[in-house]
Coordinates of C-alpha atoms in Angstrom, one line a residue:
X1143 CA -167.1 77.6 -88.6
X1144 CA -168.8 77.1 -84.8
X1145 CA -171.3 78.8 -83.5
X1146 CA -169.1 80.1 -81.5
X1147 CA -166.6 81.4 -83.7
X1148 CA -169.5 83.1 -85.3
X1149 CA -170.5 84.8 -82.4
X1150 CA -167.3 85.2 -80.0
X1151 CA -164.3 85.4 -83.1
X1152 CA -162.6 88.2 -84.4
X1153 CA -165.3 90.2 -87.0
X1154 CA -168.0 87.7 -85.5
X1155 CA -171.6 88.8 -84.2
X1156 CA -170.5 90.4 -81.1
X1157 CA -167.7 91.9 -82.1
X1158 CA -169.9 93.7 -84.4
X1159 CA -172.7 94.9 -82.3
X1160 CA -171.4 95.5 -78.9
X1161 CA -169.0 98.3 -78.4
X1162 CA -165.8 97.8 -77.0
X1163 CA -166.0 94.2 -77.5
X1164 CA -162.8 92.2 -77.6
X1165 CA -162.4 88.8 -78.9
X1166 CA -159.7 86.5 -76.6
X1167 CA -158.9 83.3 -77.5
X1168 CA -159.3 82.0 -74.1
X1169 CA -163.0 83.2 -74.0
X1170 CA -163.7 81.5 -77.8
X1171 CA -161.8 77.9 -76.4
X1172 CA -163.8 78.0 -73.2
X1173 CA -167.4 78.7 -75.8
X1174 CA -166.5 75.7 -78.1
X1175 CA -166.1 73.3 -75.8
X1176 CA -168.9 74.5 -74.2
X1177 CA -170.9 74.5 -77.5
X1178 CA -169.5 70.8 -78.0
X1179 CA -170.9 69.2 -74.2
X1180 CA -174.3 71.3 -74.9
X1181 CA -174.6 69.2 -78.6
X1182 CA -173.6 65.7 -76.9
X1183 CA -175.4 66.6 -73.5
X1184 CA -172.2 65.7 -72.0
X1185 CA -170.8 67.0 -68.3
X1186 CA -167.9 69.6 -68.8
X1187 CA -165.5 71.0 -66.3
X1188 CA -163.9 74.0 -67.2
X1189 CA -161.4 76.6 -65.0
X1190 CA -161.3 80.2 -66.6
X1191 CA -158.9 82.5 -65.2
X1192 CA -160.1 86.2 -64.1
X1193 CA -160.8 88.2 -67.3
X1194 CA -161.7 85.2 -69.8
X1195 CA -165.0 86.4 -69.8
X1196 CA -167.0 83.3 -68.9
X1197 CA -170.0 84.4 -68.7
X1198 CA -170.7 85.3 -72.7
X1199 CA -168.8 82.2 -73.4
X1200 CA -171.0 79.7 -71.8
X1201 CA -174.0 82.3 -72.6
X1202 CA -173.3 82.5 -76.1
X1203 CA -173.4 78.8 -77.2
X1204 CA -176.4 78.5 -74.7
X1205 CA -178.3 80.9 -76.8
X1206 CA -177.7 79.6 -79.7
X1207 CA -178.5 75.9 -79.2
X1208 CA -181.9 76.4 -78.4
X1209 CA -181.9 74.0 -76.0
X1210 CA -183.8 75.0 -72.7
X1211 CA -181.1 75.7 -70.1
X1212 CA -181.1 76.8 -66.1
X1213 CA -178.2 78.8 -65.1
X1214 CA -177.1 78.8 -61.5
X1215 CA -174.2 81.4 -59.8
X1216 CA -172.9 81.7 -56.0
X1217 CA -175.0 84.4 -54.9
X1218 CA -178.1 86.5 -55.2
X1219 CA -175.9 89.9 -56.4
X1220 CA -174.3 87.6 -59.2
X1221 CA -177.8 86.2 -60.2
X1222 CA -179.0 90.1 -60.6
X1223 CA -175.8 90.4 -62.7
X1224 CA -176.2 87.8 -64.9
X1225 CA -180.0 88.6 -65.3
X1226 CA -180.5 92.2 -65.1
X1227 CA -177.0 93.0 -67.0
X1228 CA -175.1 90.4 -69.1
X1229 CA -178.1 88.1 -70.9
X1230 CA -180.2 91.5 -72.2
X1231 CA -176.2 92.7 -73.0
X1232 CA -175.6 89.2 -74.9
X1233 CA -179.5 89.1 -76.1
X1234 CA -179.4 92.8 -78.0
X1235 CA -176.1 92.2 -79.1
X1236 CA -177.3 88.6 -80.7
X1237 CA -180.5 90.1 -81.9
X1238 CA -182.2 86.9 -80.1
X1239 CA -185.5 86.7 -79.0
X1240 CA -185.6 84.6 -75.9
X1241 CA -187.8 84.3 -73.0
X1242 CA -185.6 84.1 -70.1
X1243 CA -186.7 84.4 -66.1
X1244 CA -185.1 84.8 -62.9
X1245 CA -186.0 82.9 -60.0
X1246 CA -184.4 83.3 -56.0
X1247 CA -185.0 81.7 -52.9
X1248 CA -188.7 81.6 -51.4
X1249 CA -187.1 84.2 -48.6
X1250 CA -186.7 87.1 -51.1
X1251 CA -190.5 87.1 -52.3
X1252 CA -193.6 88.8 -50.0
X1253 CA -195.9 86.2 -48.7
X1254 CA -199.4 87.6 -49.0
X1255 CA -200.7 85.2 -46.2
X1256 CA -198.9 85.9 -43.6
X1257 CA -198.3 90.0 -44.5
X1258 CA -202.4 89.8 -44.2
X1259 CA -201.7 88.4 -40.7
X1260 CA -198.7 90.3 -39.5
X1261 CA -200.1 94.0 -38.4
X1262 CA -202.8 91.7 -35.7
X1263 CA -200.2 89.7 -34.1
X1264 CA -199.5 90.7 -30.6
X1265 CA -195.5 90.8 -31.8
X1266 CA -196.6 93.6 -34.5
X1267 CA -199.3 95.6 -32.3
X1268 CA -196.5 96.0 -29.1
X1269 CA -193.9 97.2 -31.4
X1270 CA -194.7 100.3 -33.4
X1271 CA -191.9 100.0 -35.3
X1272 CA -192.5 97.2 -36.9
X1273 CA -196.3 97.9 -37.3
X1274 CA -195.1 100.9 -39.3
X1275 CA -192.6 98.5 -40.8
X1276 CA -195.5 96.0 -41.7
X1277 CA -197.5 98.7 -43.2
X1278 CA -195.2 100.2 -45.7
X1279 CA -195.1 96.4 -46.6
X1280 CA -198.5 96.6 -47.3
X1281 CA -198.1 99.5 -49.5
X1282 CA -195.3 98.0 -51.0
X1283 CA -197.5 95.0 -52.2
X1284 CA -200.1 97.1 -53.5
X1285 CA -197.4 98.4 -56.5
X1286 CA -195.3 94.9 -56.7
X1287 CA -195.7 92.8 -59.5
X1288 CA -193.7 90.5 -59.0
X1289 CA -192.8 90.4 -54.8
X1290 CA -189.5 90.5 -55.2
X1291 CA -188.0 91.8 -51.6
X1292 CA -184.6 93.3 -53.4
X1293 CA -186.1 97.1 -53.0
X1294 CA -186.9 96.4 -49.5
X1295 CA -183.7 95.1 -48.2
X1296 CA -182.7 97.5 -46.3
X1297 CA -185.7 98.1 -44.6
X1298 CA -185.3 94.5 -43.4
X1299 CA -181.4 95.3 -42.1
X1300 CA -182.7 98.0 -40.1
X1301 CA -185.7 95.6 -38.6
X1302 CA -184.4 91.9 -38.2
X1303 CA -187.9 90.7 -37.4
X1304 CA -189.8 91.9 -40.5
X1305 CA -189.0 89.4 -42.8
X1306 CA -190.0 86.3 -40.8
X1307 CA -193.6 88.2 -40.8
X1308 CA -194.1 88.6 -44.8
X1309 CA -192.1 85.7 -46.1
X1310 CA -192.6 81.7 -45.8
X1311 CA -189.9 79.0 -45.1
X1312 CA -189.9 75.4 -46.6
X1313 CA -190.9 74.8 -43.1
X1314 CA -194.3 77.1 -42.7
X1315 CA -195.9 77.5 -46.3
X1316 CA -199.0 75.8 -46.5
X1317 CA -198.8 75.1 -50.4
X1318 CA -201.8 74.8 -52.5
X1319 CA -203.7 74.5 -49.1
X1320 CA -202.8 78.4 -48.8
X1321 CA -205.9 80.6 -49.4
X1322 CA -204.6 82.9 -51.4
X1323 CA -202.2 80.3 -53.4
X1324 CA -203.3 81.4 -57.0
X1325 CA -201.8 85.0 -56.1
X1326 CA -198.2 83.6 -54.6
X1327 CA -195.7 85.2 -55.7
X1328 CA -192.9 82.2 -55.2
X1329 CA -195.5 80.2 -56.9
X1330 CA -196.0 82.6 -60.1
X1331 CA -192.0 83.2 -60.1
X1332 CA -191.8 79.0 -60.4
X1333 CA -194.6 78.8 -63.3
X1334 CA -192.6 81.7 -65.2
X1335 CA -189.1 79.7 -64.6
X1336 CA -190.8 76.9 -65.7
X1337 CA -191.8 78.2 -69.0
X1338 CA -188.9 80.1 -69.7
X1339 CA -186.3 78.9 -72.4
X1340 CA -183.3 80.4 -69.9
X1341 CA -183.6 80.5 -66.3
X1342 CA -181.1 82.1 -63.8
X1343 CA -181.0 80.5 -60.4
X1344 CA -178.2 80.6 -57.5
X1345 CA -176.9 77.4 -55.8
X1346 CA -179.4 77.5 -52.9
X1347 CA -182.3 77.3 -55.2
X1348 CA -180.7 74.8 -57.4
X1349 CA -180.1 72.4 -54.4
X1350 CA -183.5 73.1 -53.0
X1351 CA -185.3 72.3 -56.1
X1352 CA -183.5 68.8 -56.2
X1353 CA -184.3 68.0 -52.5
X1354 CA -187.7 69.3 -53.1
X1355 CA -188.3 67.0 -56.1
X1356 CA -186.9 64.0 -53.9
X1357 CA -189.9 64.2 -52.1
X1358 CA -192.2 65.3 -55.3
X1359 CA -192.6 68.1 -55.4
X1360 CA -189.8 70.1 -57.3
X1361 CA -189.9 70.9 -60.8
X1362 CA -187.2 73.0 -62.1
X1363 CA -184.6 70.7 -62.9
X1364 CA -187.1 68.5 -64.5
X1365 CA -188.7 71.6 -66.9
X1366 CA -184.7 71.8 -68.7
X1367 CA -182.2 70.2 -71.0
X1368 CA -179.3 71.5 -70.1
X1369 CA -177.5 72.9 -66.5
X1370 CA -174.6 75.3 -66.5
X1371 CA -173.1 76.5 -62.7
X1372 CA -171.0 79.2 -62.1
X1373 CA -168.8 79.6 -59.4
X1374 CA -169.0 75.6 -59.3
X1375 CA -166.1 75.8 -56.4
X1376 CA -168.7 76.4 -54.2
X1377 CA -170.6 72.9 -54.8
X1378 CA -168.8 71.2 -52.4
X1379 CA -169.6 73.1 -49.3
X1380 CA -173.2 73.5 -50.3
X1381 CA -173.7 69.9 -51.3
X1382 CA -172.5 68.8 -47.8
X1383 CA -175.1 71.2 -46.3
X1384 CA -178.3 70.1 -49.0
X1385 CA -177.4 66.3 -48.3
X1386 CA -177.2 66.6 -44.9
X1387 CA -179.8 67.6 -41.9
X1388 CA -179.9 70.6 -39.7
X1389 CA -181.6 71.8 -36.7
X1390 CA -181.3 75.0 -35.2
X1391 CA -182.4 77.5 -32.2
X1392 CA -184.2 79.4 -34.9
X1393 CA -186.4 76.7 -36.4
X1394 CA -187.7 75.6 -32.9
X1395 CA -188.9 79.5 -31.9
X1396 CA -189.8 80.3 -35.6
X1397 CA -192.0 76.4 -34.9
X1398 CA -193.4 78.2 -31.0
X1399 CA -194.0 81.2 -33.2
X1400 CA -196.2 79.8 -35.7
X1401 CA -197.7 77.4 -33.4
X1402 CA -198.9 80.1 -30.9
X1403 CA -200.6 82.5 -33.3
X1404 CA -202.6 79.5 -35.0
X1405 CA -203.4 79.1 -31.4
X1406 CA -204.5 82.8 -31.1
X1407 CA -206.2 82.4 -34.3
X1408 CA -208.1 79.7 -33.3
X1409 CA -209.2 81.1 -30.1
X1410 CA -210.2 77.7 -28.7
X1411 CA -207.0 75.9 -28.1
X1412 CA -205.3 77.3 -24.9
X1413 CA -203.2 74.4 -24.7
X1414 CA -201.5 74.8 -28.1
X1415 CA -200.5 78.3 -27.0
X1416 CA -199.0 77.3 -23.7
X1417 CA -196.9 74.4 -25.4
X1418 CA -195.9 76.7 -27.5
X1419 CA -194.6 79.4 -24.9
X1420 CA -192.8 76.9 -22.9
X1421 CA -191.1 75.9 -26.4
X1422 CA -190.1 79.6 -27.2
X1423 CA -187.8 79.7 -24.0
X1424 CA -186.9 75.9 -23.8
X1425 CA -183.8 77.1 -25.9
X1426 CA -182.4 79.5 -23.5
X1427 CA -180.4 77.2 -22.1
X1428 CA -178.8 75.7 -24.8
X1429 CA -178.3 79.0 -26.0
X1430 CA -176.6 79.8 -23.1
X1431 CA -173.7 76.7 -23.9
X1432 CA -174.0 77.8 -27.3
X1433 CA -172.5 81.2 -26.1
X1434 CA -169.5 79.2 -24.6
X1435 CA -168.5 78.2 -27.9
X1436 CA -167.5 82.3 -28.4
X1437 CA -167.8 81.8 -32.8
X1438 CA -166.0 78.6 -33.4
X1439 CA -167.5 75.8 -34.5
X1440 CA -167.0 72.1 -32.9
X1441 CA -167.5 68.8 -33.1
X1442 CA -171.0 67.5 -31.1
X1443 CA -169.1 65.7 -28.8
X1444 CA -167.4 68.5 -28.1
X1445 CA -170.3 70.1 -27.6
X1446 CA -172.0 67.8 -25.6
X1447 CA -169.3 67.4 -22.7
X1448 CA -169.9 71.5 -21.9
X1449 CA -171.8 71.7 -18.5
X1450 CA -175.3 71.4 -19.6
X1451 CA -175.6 70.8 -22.7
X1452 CA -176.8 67.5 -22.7
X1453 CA -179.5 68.4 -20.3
X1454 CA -180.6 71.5 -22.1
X1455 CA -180.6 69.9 -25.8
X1456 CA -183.2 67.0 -24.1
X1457 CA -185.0 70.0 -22.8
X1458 CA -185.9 71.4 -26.4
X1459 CA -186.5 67.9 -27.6
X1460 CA -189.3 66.8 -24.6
X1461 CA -190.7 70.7 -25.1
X1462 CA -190.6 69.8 -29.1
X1463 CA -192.2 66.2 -28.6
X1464 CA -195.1 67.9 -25.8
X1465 CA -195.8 70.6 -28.5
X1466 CA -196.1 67.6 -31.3
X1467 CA -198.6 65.8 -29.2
X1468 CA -200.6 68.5 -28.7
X1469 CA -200.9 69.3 -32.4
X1470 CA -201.9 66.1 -33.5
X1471 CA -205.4 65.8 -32.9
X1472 CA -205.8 69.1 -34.5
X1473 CA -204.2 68.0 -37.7
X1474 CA -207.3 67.6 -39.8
X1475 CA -208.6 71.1 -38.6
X1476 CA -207.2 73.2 -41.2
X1477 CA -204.2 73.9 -43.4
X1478 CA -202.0 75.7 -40.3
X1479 CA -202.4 72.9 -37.9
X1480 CA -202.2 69.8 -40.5
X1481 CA -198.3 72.1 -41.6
X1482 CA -197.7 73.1 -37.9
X1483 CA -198.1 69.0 -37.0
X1484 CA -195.8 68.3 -39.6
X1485 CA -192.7 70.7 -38.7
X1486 CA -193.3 69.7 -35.2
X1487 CA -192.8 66.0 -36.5
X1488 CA -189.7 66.2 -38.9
X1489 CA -187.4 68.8 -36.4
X1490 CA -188.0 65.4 -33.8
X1491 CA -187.1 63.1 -36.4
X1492 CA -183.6 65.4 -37.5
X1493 CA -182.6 66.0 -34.2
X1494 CA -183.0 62.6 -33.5
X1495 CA -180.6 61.1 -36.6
X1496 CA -178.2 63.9 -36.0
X1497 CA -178.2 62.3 -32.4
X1498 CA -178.3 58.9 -33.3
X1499 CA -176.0 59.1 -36.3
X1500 CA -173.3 56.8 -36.8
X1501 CA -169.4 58.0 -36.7
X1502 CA -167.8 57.3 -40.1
X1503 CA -169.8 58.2 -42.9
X1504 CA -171.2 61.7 -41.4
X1505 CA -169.6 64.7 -39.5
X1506 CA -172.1 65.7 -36.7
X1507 CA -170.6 69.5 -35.1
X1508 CA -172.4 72.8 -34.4
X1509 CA -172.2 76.2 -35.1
X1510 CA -173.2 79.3 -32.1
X1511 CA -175.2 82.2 -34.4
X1512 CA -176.0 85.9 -33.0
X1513 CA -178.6 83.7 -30.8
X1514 CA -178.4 79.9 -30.1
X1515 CA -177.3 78.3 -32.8
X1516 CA -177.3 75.4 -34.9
X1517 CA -176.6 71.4 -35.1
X1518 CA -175.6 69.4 -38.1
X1519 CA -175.2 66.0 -39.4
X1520 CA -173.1 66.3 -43.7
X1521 CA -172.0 63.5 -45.2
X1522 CA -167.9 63.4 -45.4
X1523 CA -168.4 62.9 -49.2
X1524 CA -171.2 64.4 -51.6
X1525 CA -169.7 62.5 -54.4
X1526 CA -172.1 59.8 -54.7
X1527 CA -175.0 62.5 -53.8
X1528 CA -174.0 64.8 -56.8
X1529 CA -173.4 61.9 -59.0
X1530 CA -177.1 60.7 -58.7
X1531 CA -178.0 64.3 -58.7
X1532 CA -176.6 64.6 -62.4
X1533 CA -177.8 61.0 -63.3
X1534 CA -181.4 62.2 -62.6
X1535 CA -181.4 64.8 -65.3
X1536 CA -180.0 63.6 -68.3
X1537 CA -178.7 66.1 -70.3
X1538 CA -175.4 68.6 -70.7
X1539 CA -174.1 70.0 -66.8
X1540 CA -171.4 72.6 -67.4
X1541 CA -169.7 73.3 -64.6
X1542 CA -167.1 76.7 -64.4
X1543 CA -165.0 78.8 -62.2
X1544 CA -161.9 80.5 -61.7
X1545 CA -160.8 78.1 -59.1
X1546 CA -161.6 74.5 -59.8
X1547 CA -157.8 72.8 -60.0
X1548 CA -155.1 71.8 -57.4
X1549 CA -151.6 71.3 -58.7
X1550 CA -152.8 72.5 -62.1
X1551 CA -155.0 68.8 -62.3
X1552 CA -159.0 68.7 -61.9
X1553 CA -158.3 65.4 -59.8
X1554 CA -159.6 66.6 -56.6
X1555 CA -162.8 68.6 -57.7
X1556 CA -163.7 65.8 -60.1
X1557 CA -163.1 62.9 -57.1
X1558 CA -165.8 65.8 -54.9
X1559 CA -168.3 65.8 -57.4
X1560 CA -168.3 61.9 -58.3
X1561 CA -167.6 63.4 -62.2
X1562 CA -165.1 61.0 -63.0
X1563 CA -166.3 60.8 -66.7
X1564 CA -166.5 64.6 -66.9
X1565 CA -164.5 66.2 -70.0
X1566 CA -162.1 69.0 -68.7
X1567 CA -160.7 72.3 -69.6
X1568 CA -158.5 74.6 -67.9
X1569 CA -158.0 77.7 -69.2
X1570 CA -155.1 80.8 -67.7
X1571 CA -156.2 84.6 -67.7
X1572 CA -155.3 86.6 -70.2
X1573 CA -153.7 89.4 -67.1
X1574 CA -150.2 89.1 -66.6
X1575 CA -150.1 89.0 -62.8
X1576 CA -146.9 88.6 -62.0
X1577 CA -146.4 92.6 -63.2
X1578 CA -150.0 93.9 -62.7
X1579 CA -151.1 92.2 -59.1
X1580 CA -149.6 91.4 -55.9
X1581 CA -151.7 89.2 -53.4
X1582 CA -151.5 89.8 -50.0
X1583 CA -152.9 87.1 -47.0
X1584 CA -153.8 88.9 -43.7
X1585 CA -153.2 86.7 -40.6
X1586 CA -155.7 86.0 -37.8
X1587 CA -158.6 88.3 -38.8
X1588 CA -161.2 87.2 -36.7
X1589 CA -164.4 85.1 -38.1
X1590 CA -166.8 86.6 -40.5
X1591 CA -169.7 86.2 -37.7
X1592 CA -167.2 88.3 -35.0
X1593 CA -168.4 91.7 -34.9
X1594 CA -164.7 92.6 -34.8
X1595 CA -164.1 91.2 -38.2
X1596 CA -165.6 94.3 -40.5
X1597 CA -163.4 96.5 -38.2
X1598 CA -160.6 95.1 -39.0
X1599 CA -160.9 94.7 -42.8
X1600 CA -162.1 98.5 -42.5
X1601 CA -158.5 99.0 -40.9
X1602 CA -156.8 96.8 -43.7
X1603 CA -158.4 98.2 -46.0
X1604 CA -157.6 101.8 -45.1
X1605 CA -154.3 101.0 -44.6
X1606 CA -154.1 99.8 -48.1
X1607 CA -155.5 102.9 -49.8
X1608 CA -152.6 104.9 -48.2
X1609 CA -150.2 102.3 -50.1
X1610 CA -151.7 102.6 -53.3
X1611 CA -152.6 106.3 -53.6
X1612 CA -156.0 104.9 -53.5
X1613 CA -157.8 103.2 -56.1
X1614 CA -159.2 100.9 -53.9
X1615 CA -162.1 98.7 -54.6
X1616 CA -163.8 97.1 -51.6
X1617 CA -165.7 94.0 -52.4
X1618 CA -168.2 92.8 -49.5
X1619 CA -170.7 89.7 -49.2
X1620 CA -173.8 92.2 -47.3
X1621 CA -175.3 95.4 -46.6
X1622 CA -174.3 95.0 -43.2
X1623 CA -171.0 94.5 -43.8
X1624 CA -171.0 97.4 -46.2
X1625 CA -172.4 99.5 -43.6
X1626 CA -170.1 98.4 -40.8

């Protein structure tokens, strides 16, 4: 008998120890061949219809092969899920011991560095606000363990420009060079992943430890034997985004920013702080063609025949460039300058191959955000990019979701991916739609980033509760659109 049959069958573990549990064939197919790929480290595709219940039967086999595996899921709410609810559910059921860890993105743990620094900026002093704000950050550390942000999310909502005051970016974190580096908490959350015999990640984490290790320094996907994603339909759309380069209105005043309180800091480097002011508004007139774009996205050609734009993109790249000269004879002066130099030098070299990039093999468009906006350059095909990705780490990848087949054939997804040796499962849902479910399609909603678009599915949605007698359940992707 299989493991899991032991654990997911009829009279097995589970069924035994967790009330209410119900064993479904679908659920016990979906575990054995997962248990199979995980015992010949093989890459396994499998679709799982709504109500299989995928998550104990790739956790199960998981578990019980004590290999060391890292779990990744779409999103942050999912990865809370999966950690804080169905692994200690699976875990007591199985009477397993089993260290497991949960590690997010660097943006949703408290950087001690720069929360030190936050209540003397001049940003924080002329806003009380956010100096109270700032503060009850500072309480907050004094209790927090770990730094996780979660309890503090909607204190962040309410003030937008907290976060970028107690957290790092890829872009801004000074590493081991950072004075109080023993005590990071993105640090500490890595060493505990690290050592953990399960860890639970989402996509963005997953990517960015790949990218990371690229250029040597990652080491999660290094630490395990064995990969299992969830909600694998993204991959696509997020491997286009990790493989490719970005630049954005943000990054270049997040770069002024930082550049301009080192400056302050210093105290003997006016010129710094001036390149850095004129930087902070060299946007504003991009943003102003980014505005013309309303919330579509377009091609960069497109984008560069709107009146101006060329003009005002060479604009941010001179004030970018003046800003990099400046910084690099202070490059040796401390950790913030030597970082500073070095953001300064890679946003000229991205905008630059975004510019400079070849038709054919990349698609170079933008996208307008709430202010300015952001240019791209993604690859037309990740396949050969996820392929190597896999190849790297040797070892089982298990790849899952409701929604992985076109036509009933895995043709498509696999010919994505570059998995053409992958073994493959699809598997239907045990719900009989066709008399439980009806699925309706509204037309022209406006884009998610149109602040008409949460009135409208408010409308929708109410309109809907009056045709079912209610018994509506309202799914949303954020707080803010929860609240709006």
């Amino acid at each position: 008998m299989s493991i899991a049959q032991d654990w997911l069958g009829a009279g097995g573990l589970l069924s035994q120890r967790l009330v209410d549990f119900q064993a479904r064939d679908e659920q016990l197919q979906m575990a054995e061949a997962v248990e199979s790929a995980l015992a010949d480290d093989a890459t396994l595709i499998v679709e799982a219809g709504t109500g299989t219940g995928k998550t104990f039967a790739y956790l199960a086999p998981a578990l019980a092969s004590g290999k060391r595996v890292l779990i990744s899921t779409g999103t942050k709410a999912l990865q809370d899920q999966l950690f804080r609810r169905d692994l200690p559910q699976l875990l007591s059921g199985a009477g397993v011991p089993l260290q497991i860890a949960l590690l997010k993105g660097r943006a949703n743990y408290l950087c001690l560095y720069r929360m030190d620094r936050a209540r003397s900026l001049p940003a924080v002093q002329g806003n009380p606000a956010l100096q109270q704000a700032v503060m009850a950050v500072e309480v907050f550390a004094r209790h927090s363990d770990d730094g996780d942000l979660a309890p503090l999310e909607a204190q962040m909502e309410r003030h937008p420009l907290l976060r970028p005051h107690i957290t790092s970016t890829a872009e801004n974190c000074l590493g081991s060079e950072c004075p109080v580096f023993n005590d990071c908490h993105v640090a500490k959350a890595r060493r505990k992943a690290i050592a953990a015999q399960m860890v639970v990640v989402n996509h963005h984490v997953l990517f960015s430890d790949y990218v990371i290790r690229q250029d040597g320094f990652g080491q999660l996907l290094g630490s395990v034997d064995a990969v299992i994603i969830d909600e694998a339909h993204q991959l696509p759309a997020l491997a286009a985004q990790f493989f490719g380069i970005r630049v954005s209105s943000r990054q270049w005043r997040e770069l002024a920013r930082d550049s301009r309180e080192a400056a302050r800091e210093a105290g003997d480097v006016p010129g710094i702080e001036q390149q850095a002011e004129a930087l902070e508004q060299a946007p504003a007139a991009l943003d102003e063609v980014f505005e013309q774009l309303g919330a579509q996205r377009r091609s960069l050609v497109q984008f560069l025949a709107l009146p101006g734009a060329p003009q005002a993109l060479e604009a941010v790249r001179g004030q970018v460039m003046a800003l990099f000269e400046a910084l690099r004879p202070l490059e040796e002066r401390n950790a913030d300058f030597a970082a500073l130099t070095a953001r300064a030098l890679d946003q000229l070299e991205r905008l630059q191959q975004i510019l400079d990039e070849p038709e054919g093999e990349q698609v170079r468009w933008v996208e307008p955000a709430e202010r300015g906006g952001s240019l791209y350059a993604t690859p037309l095909s990740v396949s050969e990019g996820f392929r190597q990705m896999v190849a790297a780490y040797p070892g089982a990848w298990i790849l899952t979701s409701a929604t992985l087949t076109a036509g009933l054939r895995f043709d498509h997804f696999v010919s994505q991916m570059g998995l053409e040796s992958a073994r493959t499962l699809a598997l239907g849902s045990p719900f009989d739609y066709a008399a439980q479910a009806r699925l309706w399609i509204p037309r022209d909603l406006p884009q998610p980033n149109d602040p008409q678009h949460s009135v409208q599915v408010a409308q929708l949605a109410a309109s809907l509760s009056g045709v079912t007698e209610g018994g509506v359940l309202v799914l949303c992707t954020s707080h803010r659109a929860l609240r709006d």
